GROMACS .gro file of C-alpha atoms in nm:
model
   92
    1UNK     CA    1   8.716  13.140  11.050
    2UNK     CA    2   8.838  13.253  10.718
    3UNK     CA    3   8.720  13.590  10.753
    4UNK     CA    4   8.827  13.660  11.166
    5UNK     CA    5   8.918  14.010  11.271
    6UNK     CA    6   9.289  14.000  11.260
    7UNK     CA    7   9.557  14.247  11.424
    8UNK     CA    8   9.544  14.621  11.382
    9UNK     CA    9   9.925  14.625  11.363
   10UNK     CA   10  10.090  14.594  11.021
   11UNK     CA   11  10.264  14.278  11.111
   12UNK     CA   12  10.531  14.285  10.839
   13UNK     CA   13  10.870  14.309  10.952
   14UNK     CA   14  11.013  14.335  10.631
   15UNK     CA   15  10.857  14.387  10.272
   16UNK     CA   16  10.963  14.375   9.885
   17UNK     CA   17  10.705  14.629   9.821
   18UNK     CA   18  10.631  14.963  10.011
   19UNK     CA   19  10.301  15.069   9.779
   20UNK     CA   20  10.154  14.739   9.889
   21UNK     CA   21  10.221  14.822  10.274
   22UNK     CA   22  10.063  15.157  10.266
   23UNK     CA   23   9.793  15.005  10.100
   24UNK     CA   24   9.792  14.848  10.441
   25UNK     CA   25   9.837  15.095  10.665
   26UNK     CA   26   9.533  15.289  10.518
   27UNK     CA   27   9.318  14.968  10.576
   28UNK     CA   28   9.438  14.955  10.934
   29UNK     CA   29   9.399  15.343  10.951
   30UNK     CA   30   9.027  15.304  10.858
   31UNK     CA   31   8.914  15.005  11.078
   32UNK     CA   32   9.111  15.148  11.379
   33UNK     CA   33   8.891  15.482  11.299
   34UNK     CA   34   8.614  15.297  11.211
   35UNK     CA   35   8.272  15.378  11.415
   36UNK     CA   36   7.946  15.198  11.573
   37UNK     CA   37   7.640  15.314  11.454
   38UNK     CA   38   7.449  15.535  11.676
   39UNK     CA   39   7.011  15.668  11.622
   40UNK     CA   40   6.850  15.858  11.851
   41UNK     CA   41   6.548  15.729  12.026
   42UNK     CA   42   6.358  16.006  12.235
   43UNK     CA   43   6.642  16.244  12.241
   44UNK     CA   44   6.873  15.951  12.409
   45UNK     CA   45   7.120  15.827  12.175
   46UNK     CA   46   7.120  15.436  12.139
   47UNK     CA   47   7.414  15.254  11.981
   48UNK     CA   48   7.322  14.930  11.724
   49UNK     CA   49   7.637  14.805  11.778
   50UNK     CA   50   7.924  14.765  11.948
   51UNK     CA   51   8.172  14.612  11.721
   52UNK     CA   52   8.222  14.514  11.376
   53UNK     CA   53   8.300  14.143  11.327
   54UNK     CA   54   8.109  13.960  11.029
   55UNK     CA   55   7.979  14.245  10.818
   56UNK     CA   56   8.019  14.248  10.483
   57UNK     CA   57   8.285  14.551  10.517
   58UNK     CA   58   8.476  14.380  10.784
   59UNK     CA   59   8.498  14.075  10.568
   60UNK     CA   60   8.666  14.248  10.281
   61UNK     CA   61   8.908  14.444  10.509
   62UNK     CA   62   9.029  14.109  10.679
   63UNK     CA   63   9.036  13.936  10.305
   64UNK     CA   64   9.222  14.265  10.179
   65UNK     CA   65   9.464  14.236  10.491
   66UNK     CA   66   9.540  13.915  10.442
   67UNK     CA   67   9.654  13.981  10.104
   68UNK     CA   68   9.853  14.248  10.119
   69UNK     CA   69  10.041  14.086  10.379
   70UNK     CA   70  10.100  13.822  10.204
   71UNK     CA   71  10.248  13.976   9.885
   72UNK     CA   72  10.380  14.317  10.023
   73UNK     CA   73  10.646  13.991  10.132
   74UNK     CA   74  10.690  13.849   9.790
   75UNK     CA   75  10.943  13.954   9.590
   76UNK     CA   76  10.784  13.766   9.238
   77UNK     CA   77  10.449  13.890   9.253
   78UNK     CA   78  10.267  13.801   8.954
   79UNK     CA   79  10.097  14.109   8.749
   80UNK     CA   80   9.777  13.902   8.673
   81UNK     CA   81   9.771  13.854   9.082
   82UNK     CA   82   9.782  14.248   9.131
   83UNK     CA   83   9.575  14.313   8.859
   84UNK     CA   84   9.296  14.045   9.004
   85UNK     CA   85   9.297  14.233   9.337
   86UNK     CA   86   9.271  14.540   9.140
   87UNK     CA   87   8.978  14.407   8.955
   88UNK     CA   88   8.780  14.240   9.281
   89UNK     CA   89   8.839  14.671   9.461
   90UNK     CA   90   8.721  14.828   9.147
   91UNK     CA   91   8.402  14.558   9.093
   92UNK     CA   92   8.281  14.681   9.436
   0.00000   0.00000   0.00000
């Protein structure tokens, strides 16, 4: 699936561009953090769910993964490519 949970390691030996890898690491900061939800029921506490897999969040991270693995890699990364990711983060 296009949209799987991938690794929680960075997974980038080496990289052209060190903004684009912290980038990453704050993603993989975030989901590692990242919480179930939890409601009370009675004074018990009740979780709605375990994991994250095909939420709409989780979705994102893995496509925002993805492509900052990909170009944090590249050395000719194309300004209208940055600037498209830029626009698709600030759109949300």
């Amino acid at each position: 699936e296009d949209f799987s949970v991938t690794s929680l390691e960075r997974g980038i030996p080496r990289y052209e561009h060190s903004h684009l890898v912290a980038a990453l690491d704050v993603i993989l900061e975030y989901q590692r953090n990242r919480r179930a939800t939890y409601f009370t029921v009675m004074g018990a506490r009740a979780q709605t769910r375990t994991t994250y897999r095909n939420d709409p969040r989780t979705r994102l991270i893995e496509l925002l993964k993805r492509w900052l693995r990909i170009h944090a890699v590249d050395q000719n990364i194309s300004e209208d490519e940055v600037r498209r990711m830029c626009s698709l983060c600030r759109d949300l």
